[in-house]
CSV table of N, CA and C in Angstrom, one decimal:
chain,number,residue,atom,x,y,z
X,30,MET,N,0.9,-1.2,0.0
X,30,MET,CA,-0.1,0.0,0.0
X,30,MET,C,0.9,1.2,0.0
X,31,PRO,N,0.6,2.2,-0.8
X,31,PRO,CA,1.5,3.4,-0.9
X,31,PRO,C,1.4,4.2,0.5
X,32,ARG,N,2.4,4.9,0.6
X,32,ARG,CA,2.4,5.8,1.9
X,32,ARG,C,1.8,7.1,1.5
X,33,ALA,N,1.3,7.8,2.5
X,33,ALA,CA,0.8,9.2,2.3
X,33,ALA,C,1.9,10.0,1.9
X,34,SER,N,1.7,10.9,0.9
X,34,SER,CA,2.8,11.8,0.4
X,34,SER,C,2.8,13.0,1.4
X,35,GLU,N,4.0,13.6,1.5
X,35,GLU,CA,4.0,14.7,2.4
X,35,GLU,C,3.0,15.9,2.1
X,36,GLY,N,2.8,16.0,0.8
X,36,GLY,CA,1.8,17.0,0.4
X,36,GLY,C,0.3,16.9,0.9
X,37,GLU,N,0.0,15.5,1.0
X,37,GLU,CA,-1.3,15.1,1.5
X,37,GLU,C,-1.6,15.6,2.9
X,38,LEU,N,-0.6,15.6,3.8
X,38,LEU,CA,-0.8,15.8,5.1
X,38,LEU,C,-0.4,17.3,5.5
X,39,SER,N,0.0,18.0,4.5
X,39,SER,CA,0.3,19.5,4.6
X,39,SER,C,-1.0,20.3,4.9
X,40,VAL,N,-0.8,21.3,5.8
X,40,VAL,CA,-2.0,22.2,6.1
X,40,VAL,C,-2.1,23.4,5.2
X,41,LYS,N,-1.2,23.5,4.2
X,41,LYS,CA,-1.1,24.5,3.2
X,41,LYS,C,-2.3,24.4,2.2
X,42,VAL,N,-3.3,25.2,2.3
X,42,VAL,CA,-4.5,25.0,1.4
X,42,VAL,C,-4.8,26.3,0.7
X,43,SER,N,-4.9,26.2,-0.6
X,43,SER,CA,-5.2,27.4,-1.4
X,43,SER,C,-6.6,27.6,-1.6
X,44,THR,N,-7.0,28.7,-2.3
X,44,THR,CA,-8.4,29.0,-2.5
X,44,THR,C,-9.0,27.9,-3.5
X,45,LYS,N,-8.1,27.5,-4.4
X,45,LYS,CA,-8.6,26.4,-5.3
X,45,LYS,C,-8.9,25.2,-4.5
X,46,ASP,N,-8.0,24.8,-3.5
X,46,ASP,CA,-8.4,23.7,-2.7
X,46,ASP,C,-9.7,23.8,-1.9
X,47,VAL,N,-9.9,25.0,-1.4
X,47,VAL,CA,-11.2,25.2,-0.7
X,47,VAL,C,-12.4,25.0,-1.6
X,48,VAL,N,-12.3,25.6,-2.8
X,48,VAL,CA,-13.4,25.4,-3.8
X,48,VAL,C,-13.5,23.9,-4.1
X,49,GLY,N,-12.4,23.3,-4.3
X,49,GLY,CA,-12.4,21.8,-4.7
X,49,GLY,C,-13.1,20.9,-3.5
X,50,LEU,N,-12.7,21.3,-2.4
X,50,LEU,CA,-13.4,20.6,-1.2
X,50,LEU,C,-14.9,20.9,-1.1
X,51,ALA,N,-15.2,22.2,-1.4
X,51,ALA,CA,-16.7,22.5,-1.4
X,51,ALA,C,-17.5,21.8,-2.5
X,52,VAL,N,-16.8,21.6,-3.6
X,52,VAL,CA,-17.4,20.9,-4.7
X,52,VAL,C,-17.7,19.4,-4.3
X,53,CYS,N,-16.6,18.8,-3.7
X,53,CYS,CA,-16.7,17.4,-3.3
X,53,CYS,C,-17.8,17.2,-2.3
X,54,LEU,N,-17.8,18.2,-1.3
X,54,LEU,CA,-18.9,18.1,-0.2
X,54,LEU,C,-20.2,18.3,-0.8
X,55,ALA,N,-20.4,19.2,-1.8
X,55,ALA,CA,-21.7,19.4,-2.5
X,55,ALA,C,-22.1,18.2,-3.2
X,56,ALA,N,-21.2,17.5,-3.9
X,56,ALA,CA,-21.5,16.3,-4.7
X,56,ALA,C,-21.9,15.2,-3.7
X,57,CYS,N,-21.2,15.0,-2.7
X,57,CYS,CA,-21.6,13.9,-1.7
X,57,CYS,C,-23.0,14.2,-1.0
X,58,PHE,N,-23.1,15.5,-0.5
X,58,PHE,CA,-24.3,15.8,0.2
X,58,PHE,C,-25.4,16.0,-0.7
X,59,GLY,N,-25.1,16.3,-1.9
X,59,GLY,CA,-26.2,16.5,-2.9
X,59,GLY,C,-26.8,15.0,-3.2
X,60,ALA,N,-26.0,14.1,-3.3
X,60,ALA,CA,-26.4,12.6,-3.4
X,60,ALA,C,-27.2,12.2,-2.3
X,61,ALA,N,-26.8,12.6,-1.1
X,61,ALA,CA,-27.5,12.3,0.1
X,61,ALA,C,-28.9,13.0,0.1
X,62,ALA,N,-29.0,14.2,-0.3
X,62,ALA,CA,-30.2,15.0,-0.3
X,62,ALA,C,-31.1,14.3,-1.3
X,63,LEU,N,-30.7,13.9,-2.4
X,63,LEU,CA,-31.5,13.3,-3.4
X,63,LEU,C,-32.1,12.1,-2.8
X,64,GLY,N,-31.3,11.2,-2.2
X,64,GLY,CA,-31.8,10.0,-1.5
X,64,GLY,C,-32.8,10.4,-0.4
X,65,GLY,N,-32.6,11.4,0.3
X,65,GLY,CA,-33.4,11.8,1.4
X,65,GLY,C,-34.7,12.3,1.0
X,66,LEU,N,-34.9,12.7,-0.2
X,66,LEU,CA,-36.2,13.2,-0.7
X,66,LEU,C,-37.2,12.0,-0.7
X,67,VAL,N,-36.7,10.8,-1.0
X,67,VAL,CA,-37.7,9.6,-1.0
X,67,VAL,C,-37.6,8.9,0.3
X,68,THR,N,-36.4,8.9,1.0
X,68,THR,CA,-36.2,8.1,2.2
X,68,THR,C,-37.1,8.8,3.4
X,69,GLY,N,-36.9,10.1,3.5
X,69,GLY,CA,-37.5,10.7,4.6
X,69,GLY,C,-39.1,10.4,4.8
X,70,PRO,N,-39.9,10.6,3.7
X,70,PRO,CA,-41.3,10.3,3.8
X,70,PRO,C,-41.6,8.8,4.1
X,71,ALA,N,-40.8,8.0,3.5
X,71,ALA,CA,-41.0,6.5,3.7
X,71,ALA,C,-40.7,6.0,5.1
X,72,VAL,N,-39.7,6.6,5.8
X,72,VAL,CA,-39.4,6.0,7.0
X,72,VAL,C,-40.5,6.3,8.1
X,73,GLY,N,-41.2,7.3,7.9
X,73,GLY,CA,-42.3,7.6,8.9
X,73,GLY,C,-43.6,6.8,8.5
X,74,THR,N,-43.6,6.2,7.4
X,74,THR,CA,-44.9,5.6,6.9
X,74,THR,C,-44.7,4.1,6.7
X,75,TRP,N,-44.7,3.6,5.4
X,75,TRP,CA,-44.7,2.2,5.1
X,75,TRP,C,-43.5,1.4,5.6
X,76,TYR,N,-42.3,2.1,5.7
X,76,TYR,CA,-41.1,1.4,6.1
X,76,TYR,C,-41.3,0.9,7.6
X,77,GLN,N,-42.2,1.5,8.4
X,77,GLN,CA,-42.4,1.1,9.8
X,77,GLN,C,-43.1,-0.2,9.7
X,78,GLU,N,-43.9,-0.5,8.7
X,78,GLU,CA,-44.8,-1.7,8.7
X,78,GLU,C,-44.1,-2.9,8.1
X,79,ILE,N,-43.1,-2.8,7.4
X,79,ILE,CA,-42.4,-4.0,6.8
X,79,ILE,C,-41.7,-4.7,7.9
X,80,ARG,N,-41.4,-6.0,7.5
X,80,ARG,CA,-40.7,-6.9,8.5
X,80,ARG,C,-39.2,-6.6,8.2
X,81,LYS,N,-38.5,-6.5,9.3
X,81,LYS,CA,-37.1,-6.4,9.4
X,81,LYS,C,-36.4,-7.3,10.3
X,82,PRO,N,-35.1,-7.7,9.9
X,82,PRO,CA,-34.5,-8.7,10.7
X,82,PRO,C,-34.1,-8.1,12.1
X,83,SER,N,-33.8,-9.0,13.1
X,83,SER,CA,-33.5,-8.5,14.4
X,83,SER,C,-32.3,-7.7,14.5
X,84,PHE,N,-31.4,-7.7,13.5
X,84,PHE,CA,-30.2,-7.0,13.6
X,84,PHE,C,-30.3,-5.6,13.0
X,85,SER,N,-31.6,-5.3,12.6
X,85,SER,CA,-31.8,-3.9,12.0
X,85,SER,C,-31.6,-2.8,13.0
X,86,PRO,N,-30.7,-1.9,12.8
X,86,PRO,CA,-30.5,-0.8,13.7
X,86,PRO,C,-31.7,0.1,13.8
X,87,PRO,N,-31.9,0.9,14.9
X,87,PRO,CA,-32.9,1.8,15.0
X,87,PRO,C,-32.7,2.9,14.0
X,88,ASN,N,-33.9,3.5,13.6
X,88,ASN,CA,-33.9,4.5,12.5
X,88,ASN,C,-32.9,5.6,12.7
X,89,TRP,N,-32.8,6.1,14.0
X,89,TRP,CA,-32.0,7.2,14.3
X,89,TRP,C,-30.5,7.0,14.0
X,90,VAL,N,-30.0,5.7,13.9
X,90,VAL,CA,-28.6,5.5,13.7
X,90,VAL,C,-28.2,6.0,12.3
X,91,PHE,N,-29.1,5.8,11.3
X,91,PHE,CA,-28.7,6.0,9.9
X,91,PHE,C,-28.2,7.5,9.6
X,92,GLY,N,-28.9,8.4,10.1
X,92,GLY,CA,-28.6,9.8,9.9
X,92,GLY,C,-27.2,10.2,10.3
X,93,PRO,N,-26.7,10.0,11.6
X,93,PRO,CA,-25.4,10.3,11.9
X,93,PRO,C,-24.3,9.5,11.1
X,94,VAL,N,-24.6,8.2,11.0
X,94,VAL,CA,-23.6,7.3,10.3
X,94,VAL,C,-23.4,7.9,8.9
X,95,TRP,N,-24.5,8.0,8.1
X,95,TRP,CA,-24.4,8.4,6.7
X,95,TRP,C,-23.7,10.0,6.6
X,96,THR,N,-24.0,10.8,7.6
X,96,THR,CA,-23.5,12.1,7.6
X,96,THR,C,-21.9,12.0,7.6
X,97,LEU,N,-21.5,11.2,8.6
X,97,LEU,CA,-20.0,11.0,8.7
X,97,LEU,C,-19.4,10.4,7.5
X,98,LEU,N,-20.1,9.4,6.9
X,98,LEU,CA,-19.5,8.7,5.7
X,98,LEU,C,-19.5,9.5,4.5
X,99,TYR,N,-20.5,10.4,4.3
X,99,TYR,CA,-20.5,11.3,3.2
X,99,TYR,C,-19.4,12.4,3.4
X,100,ALA,N,-19.2,12.9,4.6
X,100,ALA,CA,-18.1,13.8,4.8
X,100,ALA,C,-16.7,13.1,4.5
X,101,MET,N,-16.5,11.8,5.0
X,101,MET,CA,-15.3,11.2,4.7
X,101,MET,C,-15.1,10.8,3.2
X,102,MET,N,-16.2,10.5,2.6
X,102,MET,CA,-16.1,10.3,1.1
X,102,MET,C,-15.7,11.6,0.3
X,103,ALA,N,-16.3,12.7,0.8
X,103,ALA,CA,-15.9,14.0,0.1
X,103,ALA,C,-14.4,14.3,0.4
X,104,VAL,N,-14.0,14.2,1.6
X,104,VAL,CA,-12.6,14.4,1.8
X,104,VAL,C,-11.7,13.4,1.0
X,105,ALA,N,-12.1,12.2,0.9
X,105,ALA,CA,-11.3,11.2,0.1
X,105,ALA,C,-11.3,11.7,-1.4
X,106,ALA,N,-12.3,12.1,-1.9
X,106,ALA,CA,-12.4,12.5,-3.3
X,106,ALA,C,-11.5,13.7,-3.5
X,107,TRP,N,-11.6,14.6,-2.5
X,107,TRP,CA,-10.9,15.9,-2.6
X,107,TRP,C,-9.3,15.5,-2.5
X,108,LEU,N,-8.9,14.7,-1.7
X,108,LEU,CA,-7.5,14.3,-1.6
X,108,LEU,C,-7.0,13.8,-3.0
X,109,VAL,N,-7.9,13.0,-3.6
X,109,VAL,CA,-7.5,12.5,-5.0
X,109,VAL,C,-7.5,13.6,-6.0
X,110,TRP,N,-8.5,14.4,-5.9
X,110,TRP,CA,-8.6,15.6,-6.9
X,110,TRP,C,-7.4,16.5,-6.8
X,111,ARG,N,-6.9,16.7,-5.6
X,111,ARG,CA,-5.7,17.6,-5.3
X,111,ARG,C,-4.4,17.1,-6.0
X,112,GLN,N,-4.4,15.8,-6.3
X,112,GLN,CA,-3.1,15.2,-7.0
X,112,GLN,C,-3.1,15.7,-8.4
X,113,SER,N,-1.9,15.8,-8.9
X,113,SER,CA,-1.8,16.2,-10.3
X,113,SER,C,-2.4,15.1,-11.2
X,114,ALA,N,-2.8,15.6,-12.5
X,114,ALA,CA,-3.3,14.7,-13.3
X,114,ALA,C,-2.4,13.6,-13.7
X,115,ALA,N,-1.1,13.9,-13.6
X,115,ALA,CA,0.0,12.9,-13.9
X,115,ALA,C,-0.2,11.7,-12.9
X,116,ALA,N,-0.7,12.0,-11.7
X,116,ALA,CA,-0.8,11.0,-10.7
X,116,ALA,C,-1.8,10.0,-10.9
X,117,GLY,N,-2.6,10.2,-12.0
X,117,GLY,CA,-3.6,9.2,-12.4
X,117,GLY,C,-4.9,9.4,-11.7
X,118,ARG,N,-5.4,10.6,-11.5
X,118,ARG,CA,-6.7,10.9,-10.8
X,118,ARG,C,-7.8,10.7,-11.5
X,119,SER,N,-7.8,10.8,-12.8
X,119,SER,CA,-9.0,10.8,-13.6
X,119,SER,C,-9.9,9.5,-13.4
X,120,VAL,N,-9.3,8.3,-13.6
X,120,VAL,CA,-10.1,7.1,-13.5
X,120,VAL,C,-10.6,6.9,-12.1
X,121,PRO,N,-9.9,7.2,-11.0
X,121,PRO,CA,-10.4,7.1,-9.6
X,121,PRO,C,-11.6,8.1,-9.4
X,122,LEU,N,-11.5,9.2,-10.0
X,122,LEU,CA,-12.7,10.2,-9.8
X,122,LEU,C,-13.9,9.7,-10.6
X,123,VAL,N,-13.6,9.2,-11.7
X,123,VAL,CA,-14.8,8.7,-12.5
X,123,VAL,C,-15.4,7.5,-11.8
X,124,LEU,N,-14.7,6.7,-11.2
X,124,LEU,CA,-15.1,5.6,-10.4
X,124,LEU,C,-15.9,6.0,-9.2
X,125,PHE,N,-15.4,7.1,-8.6
X,125,PHE,CA,-16.1,7.8,-7.5
X,125,PHE,C,-17.4,8.3,-7.9
X,126,GLY,N,-17.6,8.9,-9.0
X,126,GLY,CA,-18.8,9.4,-9.5
X,126,GLY,C,-19.8,8.2,-9.8
X,127,VAL,N,-19.3,7.1,-10.3
X,127,VAL,CA,-20.2,6.0,-10.5
X,127,VAL,C,-20.7,5.4,-9.3
X,128,GLN,N,-19.9,5.2,-8.2
X,128,GLN,CA,-20.4,4.8,-7.0
X,128,GLN,C,-21.3,5.7,-6.3
X,129,LEU,N,-21.1,7.0,-6.4
X,129,LEU,CA,-21.9,8.0,-5.9
X,129,LEU,C,-23.4,7.9,-6.5
X,130,ALA,N,-23.4,7.8,-7.9
X,130,ALA,CA,-24.6,7.6,-8.6
X,130,ALA,C,-25.4,6.3,-8.2
X,131,LEU,N,-24.6,5.3,-8.0
X,131,LEU,CA,-25.3,4.0,-7.5
X,131,LEU,C,-25.8,4.2,-6.0
X,132,ASN,N,-25.1,5.0,-5.3
X,132,ASN,CA,-25.4,5.2,-3.9
X,132,ASN,C,-26.9,5.9,-3.9
X,133,ALA,N,-26.9,7.0,-4.6
X,133,ALA,CA,-28.2,7.7,-4.6
X,133,ALA,C,-29.3,6.9,-5.3
X,134,ALA,N,-28.9,6.0,-6.4
X,134,ALA,CA,-30.0,5.3,-6.9
X,134,ALA,C,-30.6,4.3,-5.9
X,135,TRP,N,-29.8,3.8,-5.0
X,135,TRP,CA,-30.3,2.8,-4.0
X,135,TRP,C,-31.5,3.4,-3.3
X,136,SER,N,-31.4,4.5,-2.8
X,136,SER,CA,-32.6,5.1,-2.0
X,136,SER,C,-33.8,5.2,-2.9
X,137,LEU,N,-33.6,5.6,-4.2
X,137,LEU,CA,-34.7,5.8,-5.1
X,137,LEU,C,-35.3,4.4,-5.4
X,138,ILE,N,-34.6,3.4,-5.6
X,138,ILE,CA,-35.2,2.1,-5.8
X,138,ILE,C,-35.7,1.4,-4.6
X,139,PHE,N,-35.1,1.5,-3.4
X,139,PHE,CA,-35.6,0.9,-2.2
X,139,PHE,C,-36.8,1.7,-1.7
X,140,PHE,N,-36.6,2.9,-1.4
X,140,PHE,CA,-37.7,3.7,-0.8
X,140,PHE,C,-38.6,4.3,-1.8
X,141,GLY,N,-38.2,4.7,-2.9
X,141,GLY,CA,-39.0,5.3,-3.9
X,141,GLY,C,-39.9,4.3,-4.7
X,142,LEU,N,-39.2,3.3,-5.1
X,142,LEU,CA,-40.0,2.2,-5.9
X,142,LEU,C,-40.4,1.0,-5.0
X,143,ARG,N,-39.9,1.0,-3.8
X,143,ARG,CA,-40.2,-0.1,-2.9
X,143,ARG,C,-39.8,-1.5,-3.5
X,144,SER,N,-38.7,-1.4,-4.3
X,144,SER,CA,-38.2,-2.7,-4.9
X,144,SER,C,-37.0,-3.2,-4.2
X,145,PHE,N,-37.3,-4.1,-3.2
X,145,PHE,CA,-36.1,-4.5,-2.3
X,145,PHE,C,-35.2,-5.4,-3.1
X,146,GLY,N,-35.7,-6.2,-4.2
X,146,GLY,CA,-34.8,-7.0,-5.0
X,146,GLY,C,-34.0,-6.1,-5.9
X,147,GLY,N,-34.6,-5.1,-6.4
X,147,GLY,CA,-33.9,-4.1,-7.3
X,147,GLY,C,-32.9,-3.4,-6.6
X,148,ALA,N,-33.2,-3.0,-5.3
X,148,ALA,CA,-32.3,-2.3,-4.4
X,148,ALA,C,-31.1,-3.2,-4.1
X,149,PHE,N,-31.4,-4.4,-3.9
X,149,PHE,CA,-30.3,-5.4,-3.6
X,149,PHE,C,-29.3,-5.5,-4.8
X,150,ALA,N,-29.8,-5.5,-6.0
X,150,ALA,CA,-29.0,-5.6,-7.2
X,150,ALA,C,-28.1,-4.4,-7.3
X,151,ASP,N,-28.8,-3.2,-7.0
X,151,ASP,CA,-28.1,-2.0,-7.0
X,151,ASP,C,-27.0,-1.9,-5.9
X,152,ILE,N,-27.3,-2.4,-4.7
X,152,ILE,CA,-26.3,-2.3,-3.6
X,152,ILE,C,-25.1,-3.3,-3.9
X,153,VAL,N,-25.4,-4.4,-4.6
X,153,VAL,CA,-24.3,-5.3,-5.1
X,153,VAL,C,-23.3,-4.5,-6.0
X,154,ALA,N,-23.9,-3.9,-7.0
X,154,ALA,CA,-23.1,-3.1,-7.9
X,154,ALA,C,-22.5,-1.9,-7.2
X,155,LEU,N,-23.1,-1.3,-6.2
X,155,LEU,CA,-22.5,-0.3,-5.5
X,155,LEU,C,-21.3,-0.8,-4.6
X,156,TRP,N,-21.5,-2.0,-4.0
X,156,TRP,CA,-20.4,-2.5,-3.3
X,156,TRP,C,-19.1,-2.7,-4.2
X,157,LEU,N,-19.4,-3.3,-5.4
X,157,LEU,CA,-18.3,-3.5,-6.3
X,157,LEU,C,-17.6,-2.2,-6.8
X,158,ALA,N,-18.4,-1.2,-7.0
X,158,ALA,CA,-17.8,0.1,-7.4
X,158,ALA,C,-17.1,0.8,-6.3
X,159,ILE,N,-17.6,0.5,-5.0
X,159,ILE,CA,-16.7,1.1,-3.9
X,159,ILE,C,-15.5,0.4,-3.7
X,160,VAL,N,-15.4,-0.9,-3.9
X,160,VAL,CA,-14.1,-1.7,-3.9
X,160,VAL,C,-13.2,-1.1,-5.0
X,161,ALA,N,-13.7,-0.9,-6.2
X,161,ALA,CA,-12.9,-0.4,-7.3
X,161,ALA,C,-12.4,1.0,-7.0
X,162,THR,N,-13.3,1.8,-6.5
X,162,THR,CA,-12.9,3.2,-6.1
X,162,THR,C,-11.9,3.2,-5.0
X,163,LEU,N,-12.1,2.4,-4.0
X,163,LEU,CA,-11.1,2.3,-2.9
X,163,LEU,C,-9.7,1.9,-3.4
X,164,VAL,N,-9.7,0.9,-4.2
X,164,VAL,CA,-8.4,0.4,-4.8
X,164,VAL,C,-7.7,1.5,-5.6
X,165,ALA,N,-8.5,2.2,-6.4
X,165,ALA,CA,-8.0,3.2,-7.3
X,165,ALA,C,-7.5,4.4,-6.4
X,166,PHE,N,-8.3,4.7,-5.5
X,166,PHE,CA,-7.9,5.8,-4.5
X,166,PHE,C,-6.6,5.5,-3.8
X,167,LEU,N,-6.4,4.2,-3.4
X,167,LEU,CA,-5.2,3.9,-2.6
X,167,LEU,C,-3.9,4.0,-3.6
X,168,ARG,N,-4.1,3.9,-4.8
X,168,ARG,CA,-3.0,4.0,-5.7
X,168,ARG,C,-2.6,5.5,-5.9
X,169,VAL,N,-3.5,6.4,-5.6
X,169,VAL,CA,-3.2,7.8,-5.7
X,169,VAL,C,-2.9,8.4,-4.4
X,170,SER,N,-3.7,8.0,-3.3
X,170,SER,CA,-3.5,8.5,-2.0
X,170,SER,C,-3.9,7.5,-1.0
X,171,ALA,N,-3.0,7.1,-0.1
X,171,ALA,CA,-3.3,6.1,0.9
X,171,ALA,C,-4.3,6.6,1.9
X,172,VAL,N,-4.3,7.9,2.2
X,172,VAL,CA,-5.3,8.4,3.1
X,172,VAL,C,-6.6,8.4,2.5
X,173,ALA,N,-6.7,8.8,1.2
X,173,ALA,CA,-8.0,8.8,0.6
X,173,ALA,C,-8.6,7.4,0.4
X,174,GLY,N,-7.8,6.4,0.2
X,174,GLY,CA,-8.3,5.1,0.1
X,174,GLY,C,-8.8,4.5,1.5
X,175,LEU,N,-8.0,4.8,2.5
X,175,LEU,CA,-8.4,4.5,3.9
X,175,LEU,C,-9.7,5.1,4.3
X,176,LEU,N,-10.0,6.4,3.9
X,176,LEU,CA,-11.2,7.0,4.3
X,176,LEU,C,-12.4,6.4,3.7
X,177,LEU,N,-12.2,5.5,2.7
X,177,LEU,CA,-13.4,4.8,2.2
X,177,LEU,C,-13.7,3.5,2.9
X,178,VAL,N,-12.8,3.0,3.7
X,178,VAL,CA,-12.9,1.7,4.4
X,178,VAL,C,-14.2,1.6,5.2
X,179,PRO,N,-14.4,2.7,6.0
X,179,PRO,CA,-15.7,2.6,6.8
X,179,PRO,C,-17.0,2.6,5.9
X,180,TYR,N,-16.9,3.3,4.8
X,180,TYR,CA,-18.0,3.3,3.8
X,180,TYR,C,-18.3,1.9,3.3
X,181,LEU,N,-17.2,1.3,2.9
X,181,LEU,CA,-17.4,-0.1,2.4
X,181,LEU,C,-18.0,-1.1,3.5
X,182,ALA,N,-17.5,-0.9,4.7
X,182,ALA,CA,-17.9,-1.7,5.8
X,182,ALA,C,-19.5,-1.5,6.0
X,183,TRP,N,-19.9,-0.2,6.0
X,183,TRP,CA,-21.3,0.1,6.2
X,183,TRP,C,-22.2,-0.4,5.1
X,184,VAL,N,-21.7,-0.2,3.9
X,184,VAL,CA,-22.5,-0.8,2.7
X,184,VAL,C,-22.5,-2.2,2.7
X,185,SER,N,-21.5,-2.9,3.2
X,185,SER,CA,-21.5,-4.4,3.3
X,185,SER,C,-22.7,-4.7,4.4
X,186,PHE,N,-22.7,-4.1,5.4
X,186,PHE,CA,-23.8,-4.3,6.4
X,186,PHE,C,-25.2,-4.0,5.8
X,187,ALA,N,-25.3,-2.8,5.1
X,187,ALA,CA,-26.5,-2.5,4.5
X,187,ALA,C,-27.0,-3.5,3.5
X,188,ALA,N,-26.0,-4.1,2.7
X,188,ALA,CA,-26.3,-5.2,1.7
X,188,ALA,C,-26.9,-6.3,2.4
X,189,VAL,N,-26.4,-6.8,3.5
X,189,VAL,CA,-26.9,-7.8,4.3
X,189,VAL,C,-28.3,-7.5,4.7
X,190,LEU,N,-28.5,-6.3,5.3
X,190,LEU,CA,-29.8,-5.9,5.8
X,190,LEU,C,-30.8,-5.7,4.6
X,191,ASN,N,-30.4,-5.3,3.5
X,191,ASN,CA,-31.2,-5.1,2.3
X,191,ASN,C,-31.7,-6.6,1.8
X,192,PHE,N,-30.8,-7.4,1.9
X,192,PHE,CA,-31.1,-8.8,1.4
X,192,PHE,C,-32.2,-9.5,2.4
X,193,ALA,N,-31.9,-9.3,3.7
X,193,ALA,CA,-32.8,-9.8,4.7
X,193,ALA,C,-34.3,-9.3,4.6
X,194,ILE,N,-34.3,-8.0,4.4
X,194,ILE,CA,-35.6,-7.3,4.2
X,194,ILE,C,-36.3,-7.8,3.0
X,195,TRP,N,-35.6,-8.0,1.9
X,195,TRP,CA,-36.1,-8.5,0.6
X,195,TRP,C,-36.7,-10.0,0.9
X,196,ARG,N,-36.0,-10.8,1.6
X,196,ARG,CA,-36.4,-12.1,1.9
X,196,ARG,C,-37.6,-12.2,2.9
X,197,LEU,N,-37.7,-11.2,3.8
X,197,LEU,CA,-38.8,-11.1,4.7
X,197,LEU,C,-40.1,-10.6,4.1
X,198,ASN,N,-39.9,-9.8,3.1
X,198,ASN,CA,-41.0,-9.1,2.5
X,198,ASN,C,-41.1,-9.4,1.0
X,199,PRO,N,-41.3,-10.6,0.6
X,199,PRO,CA,-41.4,-11.0,-0.9
X,199,PRO,C,-42.5,-10.3,-1.6
């Protein structure tokens, strides 16, 4: 695994860096907001009525966890974006965009369409895209790659939860 470069850990931040971080935060929290448009109304209505496995966390856990994960994802993308084009940042950032789109799509499929099987197919694709993004980020920035590890762990848990809900609510 590559080591963090000295520039990654530097506190020297330019206006361009601040704008870049703002764009990364806006992209991640924009995806969160898109998902929230369909998730919020569902959580207080039909989602309460479906069968869930015993290991399903209380609803209040999801907001803080996702907030932290989206912030970490944004910082990871920003760290990769800060690297020079010669460092090979293009493919990792495209992969990041793909996984972010799959992330937003999951909420639309699960909560908007109430398609638990479709959401499971999406989350499997999301999991693969996160793995690809994490590996690509590690090649550019060790810190960026490591920032995605909790996200991968949470989506792994979410995939198991999604599958269980699908099986319990055919």
